[in-house]
Amino acid sequence: MTTSNKLTDLSIKKSLPADRPYKLSDGGGLFLLVHSNGSRYWRMAYRFAGKQKLLALGVYPGVSLAAARQKREDARSQIAQGIDPCVAKKDQEAVEKNTFVKVAAEWMEYKKVSRFSERHADRVWRSLEQDVFPYLGHLPVAEISTKQIAAVIKNGSFVFKLTASG
């Protein structure tokens, strides 16, 4: 399926808000949705498993025309592989939200209930805040490598010790 790139940066910049939202099509399912308040959203219409779907690709100008076209091609590649881009996007967002800080907080709640005294829990948490979170806290757990953990341990001045069962 060929894609005709109909939009230009100039035509997007010249698009004005109207009484009702309208679409500026680029081809291949990609379009820019222009809202009445002037905001512009990239969307891609596609079919998957016999159903019509709509994928949000970002907000213009944060996502440029070239970036939106690349996202369209990435989504089309996923569809060709039998992957629903909407589902893949939601899965990726879930992975990215599962940061080390979030997992550590859940672990700490479990430990407070099951094993740690309040005082010990506070010491452990302060140590995590000082020694670990600045390096690993923002990272998705699935992306943290053994090498990164080893570097934190090597450089850290931990005030707590975990037992093998901890």
PDB file of N, CA and C in Angstrom, residues 12-87:
ATOM      1  N   ILE A  12       0.153  22.796   7.771  1.00  0.00           N
ATOM      2  CA  ILE A  12      -0.251  22.543   9.155  1.00  0.00           C
ATOM      3  C   ILE A  12      -0.243  23.841   9.947  1.00  0.00           C
ATOM      4  N   LYS A  13       0.823  24.628   9.780  1.00  0.00           N
ATOM      5  CA  LYS A  13       0.925  25.891  10.512  1.00  0.00           C
ATOM      6  C   LYS A  13      -0.184  26.857  10.121  1.00  0.00           C
ATOM      7  N   LYS A  14      -0.642  26.784   8.878  1.00  0.00           N
ATOM      8  CA  LYS A  14      -1.701  27.681   8.404  1.00  0.00           C
ATOM      9  C   LYS A  14      -3.099  27.207   8.790  1.00  0.00           C
ATOM     10  N   SER A  15      -3.205  25.975   9.297  1.00  0.00           N
ATOM     11  CA  SER A  15      -4.537  25.465   9.653  1.00  0.00           C
ATOM     12  C   SER A  15      -5.091  26.258  10.833  1.00  0.00           C
ATOM     13  N   LEU A  16      -6.302  26.724  10.670  1.00  0.00           N
ATOM     14  CA  LEU A  16      -6.944  27.551  11.691  1.00  0.00           C
ATOM     15  C   LEU A  16      -8.072  26.783  12.359  1.00  0.00           C
ATOM     16  N   PRO A  17      -8.343  27.094  13.618  1.00  0.00           N
ATOM     17  CA  PRO A  17      -9.474  26.442  14.283  1.00  0.00           C
ATOM     18  C   PRO A  17     -10.792  26.821  13.609  1.00  0.00           C
ATOM     19  N   ALA A  18     -11.727  25.902  13.656  1.00  0.00           N
ATOM     20  CA  ALA A  18     -13.059  26.145  13.095  1.00  0.00           C
ATOM     21  C   ALA A  18     -14.086  25.887  14.196  1.00  0.00           C
ATOM     22  N   ASP A  19     -15.358  26.081  13.855  1.00  0.00           N
ATOM     23  CA  ASP A  19     -16.417  25.851  14.837  1.00  0.00           C
ATOM     24  C   ASP A  19     -16.437  24.406  15.314  1.00  0.00           C
ATOM     25  N   ARG A  20     -16.106  23.498  14.407  1.00  0.00           N
ATOM     26  CA  ARG A  20     -16.091  22.069  14.744  1.00  0.00           C
ATOM     27  C   ARG A  20     -14.723  21.494  14.409  1.00  0.00           C
ATOM     28  N   PRO A  21     -14.311  20.443  15.103  1.00  0.00           N
ATOM     29  CA  PRO A  21     -13.037  19.803  14.763  1.00  0.00           C
ATOM     30  C   PRO A  21     -13.053  19.290  13.321  1.00  0.00           C
ATOM     31  N   TYR A  22     -11.892  19.330  12.671  1.00  0.00           N
ATOM     32  CA  TYR A  22     -11.781  18.800  11.313  1.00  0.00           C
ATOM     33  C   TYR A  22     -10.440  18.082  11.155  1.00  0.00           C
ATOM     34  N   LYS A  23     -10.343  17.291  10.086  1.00  0.00           N
ATOM     35  CA  LYS A  23      -9.157  16.475   9.840  1.00  0.00           C
ATOM     36  C   LYS A  23      -8.397  16.984   8.624  1.00  0.00           C
ATOM     37  N   LEU A  24      -7.066  16.936   8.740  1.00  0.00           N
ATOM     38  CA  LEU A  24      -6.184  17.171   7.605  1.00  0.00           C
ATOM     39  C   LEU A  24      -5.476  15.850   7.340  1.00  0.00           C
ATOM     40  N   SER A  25      -5.778  15.227   6.213  1.00  0.00           N
ATOM     41  CA  SER A  25      -5.260  13.894   5.919  1.00  0.00           C
ATOM     42  C   SER A  25      -3.889  13.954   5.263  1.00  0.00           C
ATOM     43  N   ASP A  26      -3.021  13.023   5.671  1.00  0.00           N
ATOM     44  CA  ASP A  26      -1.695  12.903   5.074  1.00  0.00           C
ATOM     45  C   ASP A  26      -1.585  11.650   4.222  1.00  0.00           C
ATOM     46  N   GLY A  27      -2.510  10.727   4.373  1.00  0.00           N
ATOM     47  CA  GLY A  27      -2.469   9.468   3.637  1.00  0.00           C
ATOM     48  C   GLY A  27      -2.004   8.330   4.527  1.00  0.00           C
ATOM     49  N   GLY A  28      -2.329   7.114   4.125  1.00  0.00           N
ATOM     50  CA  GLY A  28      -1.930   5.944   4.896  1.00  0.00           C
ATOM     51  C   GLY A  28      -2.587   5.862   6.254  1.00  0.00           C
ATOM     52  N   GLY A  29      -3.716   6.540   6.420  1.00  0.00           N
ATOM     53  CA  GLY A  29      -4.436   6.519   7.690  1.00  0.00           C
ATOM     54  C   GLY A  29      -4.044   7.640   8.631  1.00  0.00           C
ATOM     55  N   LEU A  30      -2.952   8.346   8.345  1.00  0.00           N
ATOM     56  CA  LEU A  30      -2.475   9.422   9.216  1.00  0.00           C
ATOM     57  C   LEU A  30      -3.245  10.705   8.942  1.00  0.00           C
ATOM     58  N   PHE A  31      -3.682  11.348  10.015  1.00  0.00           N
ATOM     59  CA  PHE A  31      -4.319  12.653   9.863  1.00  0.00           C
ATOM     60  C   PHE A  31      -4.066  13.508  11.089  1.00  0.00           C
ATOM     61  N   LEU A  32      -4.223  14.805  10.905  1.00  0.00           N
ATOM     62  CA  LEU A  32      -4.093  15.771  11.984  1.00  0.00           C
ATOM     63  C   LEU A  32      -5.492  16.247  12.323  1.00  0.00           C
ATOM     64  N   LEU A  33      -5.895  16.059  13.555  1.00  0.00           N
ATOM     65  CA  LEU A  33      -7.209  16.490  14.014  1.00  0.00           C
ATOM     66  C   LEU A  33      -7.057  17.881  14.614  1.00  0.00           C
ATOM     67  N   VAL A  34      -7.700  18.869  14.003  1.00  0.00           N
ATOM     68  CA  VAL A  34      -7.620  20.257  14.455  1.00  0.00           C
ATOM     69  C   VAL A  34      -8.891  20.572  15.230  1.00  0.00           C
ATOM     70  N   HIS A  35      -8.730  20.868  16.520  1.00  0.00           N
ATOM     71  CA  HIS A  35      -9.883  21.161  17.377  1.00  0.00           C
ATOM     72  C   HIS A  35     -10.263  22.638  17.309  1.00  0.00           C
ATOM     73  N   SER A  36     -11.454  22.935  17.766  1.00  0.00           N
ATOM     74  CA  SER A  36     -11.966  24.304  17.715  1.00  0.00           C
ATOM     75  C   SER A  36     -11.161  25.253  18.609  1.00  0.00           C
ATOM     76  N   ASN A  37     -10.451  24.719  19.609  1.00  0.00           N
ATOM     77  CA  ASN A  37      -9.625  25.576  20.464  1.00  0.00           C
ATOM     78  C   ASN A  37      -8.222  25.785  19.884  1.00  0.00           C
ATOM     79  N   GLY A  38      -7.953  25.197  18.710  1.00  0.00           N
ATOM     80  CA  GLY A  38      -6.671  25.370  18.040  1.00  0.00           C
ATOM     81  C   GLY A  38      -5.667  24.261  18.293  1.00  0.00           C
ATOM     82  N   SER A  39      -5.956  23.372  19.224  1.00  0.00           N
ATOM     83  CA  SER A  39      -5.027  22.265  19.477  1.00  0.00           C
ATOM     84  C   SER A  39      -5.067  21.284  18.313  1.00  0.00           C
ATOM     85  N   ARG A  40      -3.929  20.636  18.076  1.00  0.00           N
ATOM     86  CA  ARG A  40      -3.800  19.728  16.929  1.00  0.00           C
ATOM     87  C   ARG A  40      -3.249  18.390  17.410  1.00  0.00           C
ATOM     88  N   TYR A  41      -3.925  17.314  17.036  1.00  0.00           N
ATOM     89  CA  TYR A  41      -3.571  15.973  17.488  1.00  0.00           C
ATOM     90  C   TYR A  41      -3.346  15.044  16.301  1.00  0.00           C
ATOM     91  N   TRP A  42      -2.230  14.326  16.331  1.00  0.00           N
ATOM     92  CA  TRP A  42      -1.966  13.321  15.309  1.00  0.00           C
ATOM     93  C   TRP A  42      -2.727  12.053  15.644  1.00  0.00           C
ATOM     94  N   ARG A  43      -3.400  11.502  14.637  1.00  0.00           N
ATOM     95  CA  ARG A  43      -4.144  10.252  14.791  1.00  0.00           C
ATOM     96  C   ARG A  43      -3.873   9.379  13.573  1.00  0.00           C
ATOM     97  N   MET A  44      -4.033   8.077  13.783  1.00  0.00           N
ATOM     98  CA  MET A  44      -3.908   7.138  12.671  1.00  0.00           C
ATOM     99  C   MET A  44      -5.083   6.186  12.719  1.00  0.00           C
ATOM    100  N   ALA A  45      -5.835   6.142  11.639  1.00  0.00           N
ATOM    101  CA  ALA A  45      -6.950   5.202  11.514  1.00  0.00           C
ATOM    102  C   ALA A  45      -6.418   3.938  10.848  1.00  0.00           C
ATOM    103  N   TYR A  46      -6.816   2.793  11.386  1.00  0.00           N
ATOM    104  CA  TYR A  46      -6.374   1.517  10.811  1.00  0.00           C
ATOM    105  C   TYR A  46      -7.386   0.434  11.143  1.00  0.00           C
ATOM    106  N   ARG A  47      -7.257  -0.690  10.463  1.00  0.00           N
ATOM    107  CA  ARG A  47      -8.099  -1.851  10.737  1.00  0.00           C
ATOM    108  C   ARG A  47      -7.225  -2.950  11.318  1.00  0.00           C
ATOM    109  N   PHE A  48      -7.753  -3.590  12.364  1.00  0.00           N
ATOM    110  CA  PHE A  48      -7.049  -4.714  12.968  1.00  0.00           C
ATOM    111  C   PHE A  48      -8.084  -5.739  13.398  1.00  0.00           C
ATOM    112  N   ALA A  49      -7.866  -6.970  13.006  1.00  0.00           N
ATOM    113  CA  ALA A  49      -8.780  -8.074  13.328  1.00  0.00           C
ATOM    114  C   ALA A  49     -10.207  -7.725  12.902  1.00  0.00           C
ATOM    115  N   GLY A  50     -10.328  -7.079  11.743  1.00  0.00           N
ATOM    116  CA  GLY A  50     -11.634  -6.765  11.195  1.00  0.00           C
ATOM    117  C   GLY A  50     -12.336  -5.578  11.829  1.00  0.00           C
ATOM    118  N   LYS A  51     -11.663  -4.871  12.732  1.00  0.00           N
ATOM    119  CA  LYS A  51     -12.291  -3.728  13.402  1.00  0.00           C
ATOM    120  C   LYS A  51     -11.544  -2.445  13.075  1.00  0.00           C
ATOM    121  N   GLN A  52     -12.310  -1.369  12.945  1.00  0.00           N
ATOM    122  CA  GLN A  52     -11.728  -0.051  12.721  1.00  0.00           C
ATOM    123  C   GLN A  52     -11.190   0.469  14.052  1.00  0.00           C
ATOM    124  N   LYS A  53      -9.950   0.974  14.039  1.00  0.00           N
ATOM    125  CA  LYS A  53      -9.312   1.460  15.263  1.00  0.00           C
ATOM    126  C   LYS A  53      -8.694   2.824  15.009  1.00  0.00           C
ATOM    127  N   LEU A  54      -8.385   3.511  16.111  1.00  0.00           N
ATOM    128  CA  LEU A  54      -7.780   4.836  16.040  1.00  0.00           C
ATOM    129  C   LEU A  54      -6.620   4.886  17.029  1.00  0.00           C
ATOM    130  N   LEU A  55      -5.451   5.257  16.548  1.00  0.00           N
ATOM    131  CA  LEU A  55      -4.243   5.321  17.367  1.00  0.00           C
ATOM    132  C   LEU A  55      -3.838   6.775  17.553  1.00  0.00           C
ATOM    133  N   ALA A  56      -3.629   7.187  18.802  1.00  0.00           N
ATOM    134  CA  ALA A  56      -3.142   8.534  19.110  1.00  0.00           C
ATOM    135  C   ALA A  56      -1.627   8.541  18.986  1.00  0.00           C
ATOM    136  N   LEU A  57      -1.103   9.473  18.194  1.00  0.00           N
ATOM    137  CA  LEU A  57       0.337   9.526  17.942  1.00  0.00           C
ATOM    138  C   LEU A  57       1.024  10.713  18.600  1.00  0.00           C
ATOM    139  N   GLY A  58       0.274  11.640  19.144  1.00  0.00           N
ATOM    140  CA  GLY A  58       0.884  12.775  19.820  1.00  0.00           C
ATOM    141  C   GLY A  58       0.231  14.086  19.443  1.00  0.00           C
ATOM    142  N   VAL A  59       0.771  15.149  20.015  1.00  0.00           N
ATOM    143  CA  VAL A  59       0.234  16.495  19.834  1.00  0.00           C
ATOM    144  C   VAL A  59       1.219  17.309  19.002  1.00  0.00           C
ATOM    145  N   TYR A  60       0.693  18.001  17.990  1.00  0.00           N
ATOM    146  CA  TYR A  60       1.509  18.900  17.184  1.00  0.00           C
ATOM    147  C   TYR A  60       1.614  20.225  17.926  1.00  0.00           C
ATOM    148  N   PRO A  61       2.734  20.883  18.024  1.00  0.00           N
ATOM    149  CA  PRO A  61       3.996  20.668  17.341  1.00  0.00           C
ATOM    150  C   PRO A  61       4.983  19.782  18.104  1.00  0.00           C
ATOM    151  N   GLY A  62       4.605  19.286  19.274  1.00  0.00           N
ATOM    152  CA  GLY A  62       5.493  18.398  20.029  1.00  0.00           C
ATOM    153  C   GLY A  62       5.932  17.204  19.213  1.00  0.00           C
ATOM    154  N   VAL A  63       5.023  16.668  18.423  1.00  0.00           N
ATOM    155  CA  VAL A  63       5.335  15.598  17.477  1.00  0.00           C
ATOM    156  C   VAL A  63       5.264  16.226  16.087  1.00  0.00           C
ATOM    157  N   SER A  64       6.401  16.307  15.436  1.00  0.00           N
ATOM    158  CA  SER A  64       6.476  16.950  14.118  1.00  0.00           C
ATOM    159  C   SER A  64       5.809  16.085  13.053  1.00  0.00           C
ATOM    160  N   LEU A  65       5.653  16.647  11.874  1.00  0.00           N
ATOM    161  CA  LEU A  65       5.095  15.908  10.744  1.00  0.00           C
ATOM    162  C   LEU A  65       5.969  14.693  10.424  1.00  0.00           C
ATOM    163  N   ALA A  66       7.273  14.884  10.395  1.00  0.00           N
ATOM    164  CA  ALA A  66       8.188  13.765  10.099  1.00  0.00           C
ATOM    165  C   ALA A  66       8.088  12.678  11.166  1.00  0.00           C
ATOM    166  N   ALA A  67       8.003  13.081  12.433  1.00  0.00           N
ATOM    167  CA  ALA A  67       7.896  12.103  13.522  1.00  0.00           C
ATOM    168  C   ALA A  67       6.565  11.361  13.455  1.00  0.00           C
ATOM    169  N   ALA A  68       5.498  12.073  13.108  1.00  0.00           N
ATOM    170  CA  ALA A  68       4.184  11.426  12.976  1.00  0.00           C
ATOM    171  C   ALA A  68       4.205  10.410  11.839  1.00  0.00           C
ATOM    172  N   ARG A  69       4.848  10.763  10.744  1.00  0.00           N
ATOM    173  CA  ARG A  69       4.961   9.819   9.622  1.00  0.00           C
ATOM    174  C   ARG A  69       5.767   8.584  10.030  1.00  0.00           C
ATOM    175  N   GLN A  70       6.819   8.787  10.800  1.00  0.00           N
ATOM    176  CA  GLN A  70       7.618   7.652  11.265  1.00  0.00           C
ATOM    177  C   GLN A  70       6.790   6.766  12.200  1.00  0.00           C
ATOM    178  N   LYS A  71       6.013   7.390  13.074  1.00  0.00           N
ATOM    179  CA  LYS A  71       5.149   6.615  13.975  1.00  0.00           C
ATOM    180  C   LYS A  71       4.104   5.833  13.180  1.00  0.00           C
ATOM    181  N   ARG A  72       3.603   6.436  12.100  1.00  0.00           N
ATOM    182  CA  ARG A  72       2.659   5.732  11.237  1.00  0.00           C
ATOM    183  C   ARG A  72       3.319   4.493  10.635  1.00  0.00           C
ATOM    184  N   GLU A  73       4.537   4.648  10.146  1.00  0.00           N
ATOM    185  CA  GLU A  73       5.243   3.514   9.546  1.00  0.00           C
ATOM    186  C   GLU A  73       5.534   2.433  10.585  1.00  0.00           C
ATOM    187  N   ASP A  74       5.890   2.844  11.792  1.00  0.00           N
ATOM    188  CA  ASP A  74       6.120   1.873  12.870  1.00  0.00           C
ATOM    189  C   ASP A  74       4.839   1.103  13.175  1.00  0.00           C
ATOM    190  N   ALA A  75       3.717   1.814  13.225  1.00  0.00           N
ATOM    191  CA  ALA A  75       2.428   1.172  13.503  1.00  0.00           C
ATOM    192  C   ALA A  75       2.051   0.221  12.373  1.00  0.00           C
ATOM    193  N   ARG A  76       2.280   0.635  11.141  1.00  0.00           N
ATOM    194  CA  ARG A  76       1.966  -0.242  10.002  1.00  0.00           C
ATOM    195  C   ARG A  76       2.830  -1.500  10.032  1.00  0.00           C
ATOM    196  N   SER A  77       4.062  -1.358  10.467  1.00  0.00           N
ATOM    197  CA  SER A  77       4.951  -2.512  10.604  1.00  0.00           C
ATOM    198  C   SER A  77       4.424  -3.473  11.676  1.00  0.00           C
ATOM    199  N   GLN A  78       3.951  -2.911  12.784  1.00  0.00           N
ATOM    200  CA  GLN A  78       3.369  -3.751  13.840  1.00  0.00           C
ATOM    201  C   GLN A  78       2.141  -4.492  13.325  1.00  0.00           C
ATOM    202  N   ILE A  79       1.293  -3.802  12.598  1.00  0.00           N
ATOM    203  CA  ILE A  79       0.084  -4.428  12.048  1.00  0.00           C
ATOM    204  C   ILE A  79       0.473  -5.578  11.126  1.00  0.00           C
ATOM    205  N   ALA A  80       1.488  -5.367  10.300  1.00  0.00           N
ATOM    206  CA  ALA A  80       1.946  -6.416   9.382  1.00  0.00           C
ATOM    207  C   ALA A  80       2.463  -7.643  10.133  1.00  0.00           C
ATOM    208  N   GLN A  81       2.948  -7.433  11.360  1.00  0.00           N
ATOM    209  CA  GLN A  81       3.445  -8.532  12.189  1.00  0.00           C
ATOM    210  C   GLN A  81       2.343  -9.149  13.050  1.00  0.00           C
ATOM    211  N   GLY A  82       1.113  -8.647  12.896  1.00  0.00           N
ATOM    212  CA  GLY A  82      -0.002  -9.180  13.675  1.00  0.00           C
ATOM    213  C   GLY A  82      -0.114  -8.584  15.066  1.00  0.00           C
ATOM    214  N   ILE A  83       0.487  -7.414  15.269  1.00  0.00           N
ATOM    215  CA  ILE A  83       0.452  -6.733  16.565  1.00  0.00           C
ATOM    216  C   ILE A  83      -0.461  -5.522  16.451  1.00  0.00           C
ATOM    217  N   ASP A  84      -1.386  -5.383  17.393  1.00  0.00           N
ATOM    218  CA  ASP A  84      -2.264  -4.219  17.429  1.00  0.00           C
ATOM    219  C   ASP A  84      -1.483  -3.051  18.041  1.00  0.00           C
ATOM    220  N   PRO A  85      -1.252  -1.968  17.302  1.00  0.00           N
ATOM    221  CA  PRO A  85      -0.464  -0.847  17.822  1.00  0.00           C
ATOM    222  C   PRO A  85      -1.046  -0.214  19.086  1.00  0.00           C
ATOM    223  N   CYS A  86      -2.368  -0.166  19.210  1.00  0.00           N
ATOM    224  CA  CYS A  86      -2.982   0.406  20.418  1.00  0.00           C
ATOM    225  C   CYS A  86      -2.639  -0.430  21.641  1.00  0.00           C
ATOM    226  N   VAL A  87      -2.726  -1.742  21.502  1.00  0.00           N
ATOM    227  CA  VAL A  87      -2.408  -2.644  22.610  1.00  0.00           C
ATOM    228  C   VAL A  87      -0.921  -2.554  22.937  1.00  0.00           C
TER     229      VAL A  87
END
